[in-house]
mmCIF file of C-alpha atoms in Angstrom:
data_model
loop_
_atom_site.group_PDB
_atom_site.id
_atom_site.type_symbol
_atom_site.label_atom_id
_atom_site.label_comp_id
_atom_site.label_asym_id
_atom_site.label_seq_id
_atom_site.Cartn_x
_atom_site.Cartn_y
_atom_site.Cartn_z
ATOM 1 C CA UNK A 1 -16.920 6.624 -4.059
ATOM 2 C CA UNK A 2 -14.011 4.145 -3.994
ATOM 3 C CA UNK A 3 -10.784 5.978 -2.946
ATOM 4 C CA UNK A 4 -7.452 6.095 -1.030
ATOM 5 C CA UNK A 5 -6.015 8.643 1.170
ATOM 6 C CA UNK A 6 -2.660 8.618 2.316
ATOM 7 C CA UNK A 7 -2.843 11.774 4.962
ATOM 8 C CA UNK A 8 0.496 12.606 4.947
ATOM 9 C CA UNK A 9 2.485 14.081 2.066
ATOM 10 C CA UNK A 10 5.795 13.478 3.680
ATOM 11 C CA UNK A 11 7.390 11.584 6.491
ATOM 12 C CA UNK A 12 10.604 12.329 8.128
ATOM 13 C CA UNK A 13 12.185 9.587 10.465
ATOM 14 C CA UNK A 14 15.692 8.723 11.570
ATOM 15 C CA UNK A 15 17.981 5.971 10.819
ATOM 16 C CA UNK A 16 17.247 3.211 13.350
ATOM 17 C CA UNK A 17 14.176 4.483 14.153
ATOM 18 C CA UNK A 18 10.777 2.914 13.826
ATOM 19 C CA UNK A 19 8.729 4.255 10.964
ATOM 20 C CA UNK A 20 5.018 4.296 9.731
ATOM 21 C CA UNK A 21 2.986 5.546 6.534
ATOM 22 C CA UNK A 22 -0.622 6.145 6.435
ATOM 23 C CA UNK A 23 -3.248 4.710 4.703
ATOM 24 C CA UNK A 24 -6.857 4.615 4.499
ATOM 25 C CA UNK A 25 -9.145 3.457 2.341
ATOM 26 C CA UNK A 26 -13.216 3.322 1.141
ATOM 27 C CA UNK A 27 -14.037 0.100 -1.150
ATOM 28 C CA UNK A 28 -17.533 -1.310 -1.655
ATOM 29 C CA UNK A 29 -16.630 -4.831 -0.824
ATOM 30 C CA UNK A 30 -13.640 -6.903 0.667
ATOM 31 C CA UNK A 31 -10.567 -4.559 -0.082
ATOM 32 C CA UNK A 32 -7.503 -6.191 -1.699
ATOM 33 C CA UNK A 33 -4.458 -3.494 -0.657
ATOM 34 C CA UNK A 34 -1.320 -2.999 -1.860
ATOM 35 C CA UNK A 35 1.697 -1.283 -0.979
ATOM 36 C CA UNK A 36 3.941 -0.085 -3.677
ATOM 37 C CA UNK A 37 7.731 1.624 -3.627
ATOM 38 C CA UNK A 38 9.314 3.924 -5.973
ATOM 39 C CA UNK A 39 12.259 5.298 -6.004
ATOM 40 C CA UNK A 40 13.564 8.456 -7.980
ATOM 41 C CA UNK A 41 12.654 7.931 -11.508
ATOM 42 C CA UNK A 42 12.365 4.269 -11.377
ATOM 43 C CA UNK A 43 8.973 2.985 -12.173
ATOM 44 C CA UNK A 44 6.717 1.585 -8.976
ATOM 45 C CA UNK A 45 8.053 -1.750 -7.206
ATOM 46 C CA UNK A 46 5.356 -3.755 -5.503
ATOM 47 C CA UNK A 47 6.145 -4.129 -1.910
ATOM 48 C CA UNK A 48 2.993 -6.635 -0.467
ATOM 49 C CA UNK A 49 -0.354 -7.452 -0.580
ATOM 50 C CA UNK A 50 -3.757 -7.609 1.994
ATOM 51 C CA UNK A 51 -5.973 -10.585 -0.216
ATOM 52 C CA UNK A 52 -7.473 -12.198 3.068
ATOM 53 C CA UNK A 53 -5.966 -14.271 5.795
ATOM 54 C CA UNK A 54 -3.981 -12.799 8.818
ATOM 55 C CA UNK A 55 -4.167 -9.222 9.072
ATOM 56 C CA UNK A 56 -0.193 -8.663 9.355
ATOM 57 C CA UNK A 57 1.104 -8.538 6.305
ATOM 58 C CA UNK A 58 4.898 -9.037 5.793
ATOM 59 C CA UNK A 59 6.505 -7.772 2.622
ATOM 60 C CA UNK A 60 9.830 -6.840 0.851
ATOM 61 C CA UNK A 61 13.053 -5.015 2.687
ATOM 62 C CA UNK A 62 11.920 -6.152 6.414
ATOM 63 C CA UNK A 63 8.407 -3.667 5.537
ATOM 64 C CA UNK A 64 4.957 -4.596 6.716
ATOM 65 C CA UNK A 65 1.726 -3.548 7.192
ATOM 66 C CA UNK A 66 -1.657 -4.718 9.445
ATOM 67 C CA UNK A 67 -4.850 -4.748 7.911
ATOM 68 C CA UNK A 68 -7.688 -3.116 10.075
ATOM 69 C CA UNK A 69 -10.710 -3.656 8.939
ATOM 70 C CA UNK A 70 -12.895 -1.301 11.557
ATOM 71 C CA UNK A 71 -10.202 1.230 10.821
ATOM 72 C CA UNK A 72 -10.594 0.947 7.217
ATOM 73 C CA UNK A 73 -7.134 1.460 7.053
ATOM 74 C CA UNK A 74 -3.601 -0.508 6.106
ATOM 75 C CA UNK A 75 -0.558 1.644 7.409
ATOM 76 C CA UNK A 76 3.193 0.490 6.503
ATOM 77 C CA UNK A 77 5.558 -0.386 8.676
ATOM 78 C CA UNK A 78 9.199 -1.030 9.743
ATOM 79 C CA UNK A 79 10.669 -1.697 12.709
ATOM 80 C CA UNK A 80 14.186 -0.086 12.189
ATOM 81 C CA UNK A 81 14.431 1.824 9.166
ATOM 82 C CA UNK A 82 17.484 2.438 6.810
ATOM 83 C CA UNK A 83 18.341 5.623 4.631
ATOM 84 C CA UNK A 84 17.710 3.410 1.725
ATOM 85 C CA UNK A 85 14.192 3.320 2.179
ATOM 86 C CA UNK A 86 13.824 6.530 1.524
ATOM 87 C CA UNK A 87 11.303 7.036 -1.381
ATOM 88 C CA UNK A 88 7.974 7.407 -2.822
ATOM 89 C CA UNK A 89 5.534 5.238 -0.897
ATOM 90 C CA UNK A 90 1.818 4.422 -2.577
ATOM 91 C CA UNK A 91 -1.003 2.825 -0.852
ATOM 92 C CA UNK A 92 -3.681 1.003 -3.452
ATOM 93 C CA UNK A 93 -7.219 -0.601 -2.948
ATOM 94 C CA UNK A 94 -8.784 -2.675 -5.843
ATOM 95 C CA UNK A 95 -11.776 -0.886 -6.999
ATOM 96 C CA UNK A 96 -15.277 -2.628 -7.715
ATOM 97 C CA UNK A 97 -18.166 -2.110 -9.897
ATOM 98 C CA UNK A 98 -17.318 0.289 -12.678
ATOM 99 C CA UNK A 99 -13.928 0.761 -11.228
ATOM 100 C CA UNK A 100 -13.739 -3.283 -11.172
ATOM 101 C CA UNK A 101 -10.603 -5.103 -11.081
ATOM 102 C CA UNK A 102 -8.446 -1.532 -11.176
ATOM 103 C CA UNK A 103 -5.898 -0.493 -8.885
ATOM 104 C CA UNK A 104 -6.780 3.146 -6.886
ATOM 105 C CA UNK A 105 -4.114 4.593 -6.269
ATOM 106 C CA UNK A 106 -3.636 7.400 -3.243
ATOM 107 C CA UNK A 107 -1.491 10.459 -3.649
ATOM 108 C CA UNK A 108 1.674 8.937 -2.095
ATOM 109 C CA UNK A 109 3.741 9.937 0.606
ATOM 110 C CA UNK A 110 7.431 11.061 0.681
ATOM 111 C CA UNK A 111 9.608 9.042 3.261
ATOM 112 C CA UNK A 112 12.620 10.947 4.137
ATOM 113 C CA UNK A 113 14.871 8.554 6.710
ATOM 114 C CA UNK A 114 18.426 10.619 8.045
ATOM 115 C CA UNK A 115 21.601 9.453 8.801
ATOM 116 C CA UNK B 1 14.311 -6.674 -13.914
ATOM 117 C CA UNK B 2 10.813 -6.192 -13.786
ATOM 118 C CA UNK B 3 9.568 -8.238 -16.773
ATOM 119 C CA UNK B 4 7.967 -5.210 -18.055
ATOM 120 C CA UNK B 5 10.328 -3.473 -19.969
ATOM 121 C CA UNK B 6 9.887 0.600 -21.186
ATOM 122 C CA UNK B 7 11.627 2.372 -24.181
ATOM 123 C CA UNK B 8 13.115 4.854 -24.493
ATOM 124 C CA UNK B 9 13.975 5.940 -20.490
ATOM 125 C CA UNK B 10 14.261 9.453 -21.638
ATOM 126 C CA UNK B 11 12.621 11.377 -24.227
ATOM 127 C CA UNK B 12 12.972 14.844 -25.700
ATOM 128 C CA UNK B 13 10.854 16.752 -27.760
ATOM 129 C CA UNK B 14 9.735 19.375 -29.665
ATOM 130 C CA UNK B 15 6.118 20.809 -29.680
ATOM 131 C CA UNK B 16 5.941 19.448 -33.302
ATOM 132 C CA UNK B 17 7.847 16.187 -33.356
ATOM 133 C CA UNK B 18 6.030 12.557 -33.328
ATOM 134 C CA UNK B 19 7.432 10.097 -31.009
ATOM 135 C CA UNK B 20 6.518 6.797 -29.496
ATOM 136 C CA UNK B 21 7.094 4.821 -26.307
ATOM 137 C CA UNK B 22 7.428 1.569 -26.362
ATOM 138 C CA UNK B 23 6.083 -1.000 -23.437
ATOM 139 C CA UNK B 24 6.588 -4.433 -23.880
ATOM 140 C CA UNK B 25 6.104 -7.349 -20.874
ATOM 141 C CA UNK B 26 7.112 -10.870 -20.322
ATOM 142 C CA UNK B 27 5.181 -11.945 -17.958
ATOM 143 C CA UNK B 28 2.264 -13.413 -20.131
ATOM 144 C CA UNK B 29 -0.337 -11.396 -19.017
ATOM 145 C CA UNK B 30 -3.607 -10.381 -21.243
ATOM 146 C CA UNK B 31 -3.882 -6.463 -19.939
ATOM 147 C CA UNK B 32 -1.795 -3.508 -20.143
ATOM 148 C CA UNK B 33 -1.810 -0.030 -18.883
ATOM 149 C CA UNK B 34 -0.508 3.788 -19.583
ATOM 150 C CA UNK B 35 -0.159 5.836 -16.795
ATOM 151 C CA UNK B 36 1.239 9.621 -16.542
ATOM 152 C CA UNK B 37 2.986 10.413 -13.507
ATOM 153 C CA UNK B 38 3.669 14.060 -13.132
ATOM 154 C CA UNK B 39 5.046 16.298 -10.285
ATOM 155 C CA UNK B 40 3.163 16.807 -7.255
ATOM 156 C CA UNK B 41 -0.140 14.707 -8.828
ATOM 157 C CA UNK B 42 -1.147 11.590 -8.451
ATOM 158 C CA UNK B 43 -0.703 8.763 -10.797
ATOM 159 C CA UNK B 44 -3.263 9.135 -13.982
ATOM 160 C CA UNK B 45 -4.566 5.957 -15.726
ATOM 161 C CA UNK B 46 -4.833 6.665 -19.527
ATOM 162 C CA UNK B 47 -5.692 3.512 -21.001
ATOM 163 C CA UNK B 48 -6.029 0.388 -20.803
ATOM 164 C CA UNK B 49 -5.798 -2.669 -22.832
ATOM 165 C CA UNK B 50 -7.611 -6.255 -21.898
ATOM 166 C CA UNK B 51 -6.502 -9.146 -24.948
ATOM 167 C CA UNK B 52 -5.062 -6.138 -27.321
ATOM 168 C CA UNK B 53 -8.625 -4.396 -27.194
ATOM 169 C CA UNK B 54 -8.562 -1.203 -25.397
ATOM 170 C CA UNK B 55 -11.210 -0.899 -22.264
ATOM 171 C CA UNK B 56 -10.738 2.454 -20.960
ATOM 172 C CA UNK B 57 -9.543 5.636 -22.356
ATOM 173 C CA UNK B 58 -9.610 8.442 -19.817
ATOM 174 C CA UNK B 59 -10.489 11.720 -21.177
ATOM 175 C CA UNK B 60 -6.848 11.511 -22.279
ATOM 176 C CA UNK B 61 -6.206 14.338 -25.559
ATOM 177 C CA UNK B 62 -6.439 12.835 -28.940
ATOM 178 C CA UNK B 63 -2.770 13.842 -28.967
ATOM 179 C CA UNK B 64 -1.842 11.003 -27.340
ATOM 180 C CA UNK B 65 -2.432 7.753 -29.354
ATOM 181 C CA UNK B 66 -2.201 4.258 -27.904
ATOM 182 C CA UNK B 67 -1.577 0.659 -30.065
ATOM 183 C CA UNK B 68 -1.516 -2.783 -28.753
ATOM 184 C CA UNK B 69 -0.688 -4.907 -31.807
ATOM 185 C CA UNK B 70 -0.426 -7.811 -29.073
ATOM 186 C CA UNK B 71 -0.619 -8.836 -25.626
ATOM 187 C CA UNK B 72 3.087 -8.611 -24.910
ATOM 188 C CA UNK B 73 3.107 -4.899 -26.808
ATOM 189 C CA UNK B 74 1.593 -1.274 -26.133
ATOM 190 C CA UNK B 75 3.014 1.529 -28.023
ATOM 191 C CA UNK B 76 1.713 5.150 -26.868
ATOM 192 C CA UNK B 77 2.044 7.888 -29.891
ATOM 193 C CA UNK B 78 3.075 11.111 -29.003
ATOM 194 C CA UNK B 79 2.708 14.340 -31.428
ATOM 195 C CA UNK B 80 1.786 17.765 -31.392
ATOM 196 C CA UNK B 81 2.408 17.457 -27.440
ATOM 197 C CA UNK B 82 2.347 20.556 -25.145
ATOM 198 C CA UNK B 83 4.689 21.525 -22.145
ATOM 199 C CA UNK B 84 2.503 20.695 -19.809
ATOM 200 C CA UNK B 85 2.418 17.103 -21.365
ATOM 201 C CA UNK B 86 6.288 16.402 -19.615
ATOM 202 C CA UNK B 87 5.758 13.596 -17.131
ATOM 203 C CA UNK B 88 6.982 10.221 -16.482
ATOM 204 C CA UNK B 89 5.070 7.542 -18.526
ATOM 205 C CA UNK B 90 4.852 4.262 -17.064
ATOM 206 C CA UNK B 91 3.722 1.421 -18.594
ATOM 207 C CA UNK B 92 1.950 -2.218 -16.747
ATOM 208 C CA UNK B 93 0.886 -4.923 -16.920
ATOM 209 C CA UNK B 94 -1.527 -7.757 -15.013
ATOM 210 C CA UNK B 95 -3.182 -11.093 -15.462
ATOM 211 C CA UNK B 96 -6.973 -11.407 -16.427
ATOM 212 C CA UNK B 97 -9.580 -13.522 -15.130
ATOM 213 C CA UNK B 98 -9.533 -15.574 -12.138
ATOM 214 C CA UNK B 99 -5.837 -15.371 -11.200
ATOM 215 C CA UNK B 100 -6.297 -11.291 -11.544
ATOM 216 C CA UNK B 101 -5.714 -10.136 -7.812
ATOM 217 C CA UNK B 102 -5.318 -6.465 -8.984
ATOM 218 C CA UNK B 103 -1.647 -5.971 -9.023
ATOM 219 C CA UNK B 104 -0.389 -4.513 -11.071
ATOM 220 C CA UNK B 105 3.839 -4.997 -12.361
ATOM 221 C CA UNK B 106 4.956 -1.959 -14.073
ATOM 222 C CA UNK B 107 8.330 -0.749 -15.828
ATOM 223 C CA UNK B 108 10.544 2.099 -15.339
ATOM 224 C CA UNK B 109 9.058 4.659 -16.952
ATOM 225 C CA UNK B 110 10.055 6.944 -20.068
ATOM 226 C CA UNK B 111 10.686 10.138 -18.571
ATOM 227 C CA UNK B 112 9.073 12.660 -21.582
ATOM 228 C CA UNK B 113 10.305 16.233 -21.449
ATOM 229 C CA UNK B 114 8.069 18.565 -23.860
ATOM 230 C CA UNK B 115 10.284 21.802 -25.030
#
């Protein structure tokens, strides 16, 4: 089955500090991943995109993220990260077959960043 | 400004009332979506819409009515609605066809509260 995971619910990181959110995924073919943002009761803003090319992704508001293929996974990352970014964080793979040309969504994680 | 726009933001209503949200997008693209977003769950597709024909209702109760009179509308028809139906409804949009990477642009939501 096609799917997401994002393994961790919530993560808690300090201003300044270096921060990371999890993602996995399982896709029949070449996975196109996105990362998407959203903050409290705002709708979801798209952040960046894995189509092909080099595996280091960069996006909006200094993120990133580095596709690993062996890994099957596509984890988000900042190098120095501001209370602003705190939010609702969703990883998504484009499903194929009978899930074709769909967006699968994982469960999202909560990032929580602290004066 | 997301080019997908959502109406009303906030919604209140009775078990017996009929309501509508309103989605409309002006990006030019040929699909639309309904998703419910409720606490602690992941995102639920609903429906979807490819050129104002819907492909994919999921499971969702008959209580909950969708209309795309055109590619730049979706309407979603509430009545009869239960408690548990008190969620944020967002509303996207993509491209079809070749240029149709997956991504997906949504609004802001209509945050529905069922009483």
């Amino acid at each position: 089955a096609q799917s997401v995971a994002q393994p961790e619910d919530q993560v808690n990181v300090a201003e300044g500090n270096p921060l990371t959110v999890k993602c996995t995924y399982s896709v029949s073919g070449n996975p196109y991943l996105f990362w998407y943002v959203q903050y409290p009761n705002r709708g979801l803003q798209f952040l960046l995109k894995y189509i092909t090319g080099d595996n280091l992704v960069k996006g909006s508001y200094g993120f990133e993220a580095e596709f690993n293929k062996s890994q099957t996974s596509f984890h988000l990352k900042k190098p120095s990260a501001l209370v602003s970014d705190s939010a609702l964080y969703f990883c998504a793979v484009r499903g194929f077959g009978n899930q074709g040309g769909k967006l699968i969504f994982g469960q999202g994680t909560e990032l929580s960043v602290k004066p | 400004e997301t080019g997908v726009t959502q109406t009303p933001r906030h919604l209140v209503m009775g078990m017996t009332n009929k309501k509508s949200l309103k989605c409309e997008q002006h990006l030019g693209h040929n699909a639309m979506y309904w998703y419910k977003q409720s606490a602690k769950k992941p995102l639920e597709l609903m429906f979807v819409y490819s050129l104002e024909e819907r492909v994919e209702n999921n499971s969702v109760p008959s209580r909950f009515s969708p209309e795309c009179p055109n590619s730049s509308h979706l309407f979603l028809h509430l009545h009869t609605l239960q408690p548990e139906d008190s969620a944020l409804y967002l509303c996207a949009s993509s491209p079809t066809g070749r240029t149709n990477t997956g991504e997906l642009f949504f609004g802001e939501g209509s945050r529905l509260t069922v009483l």
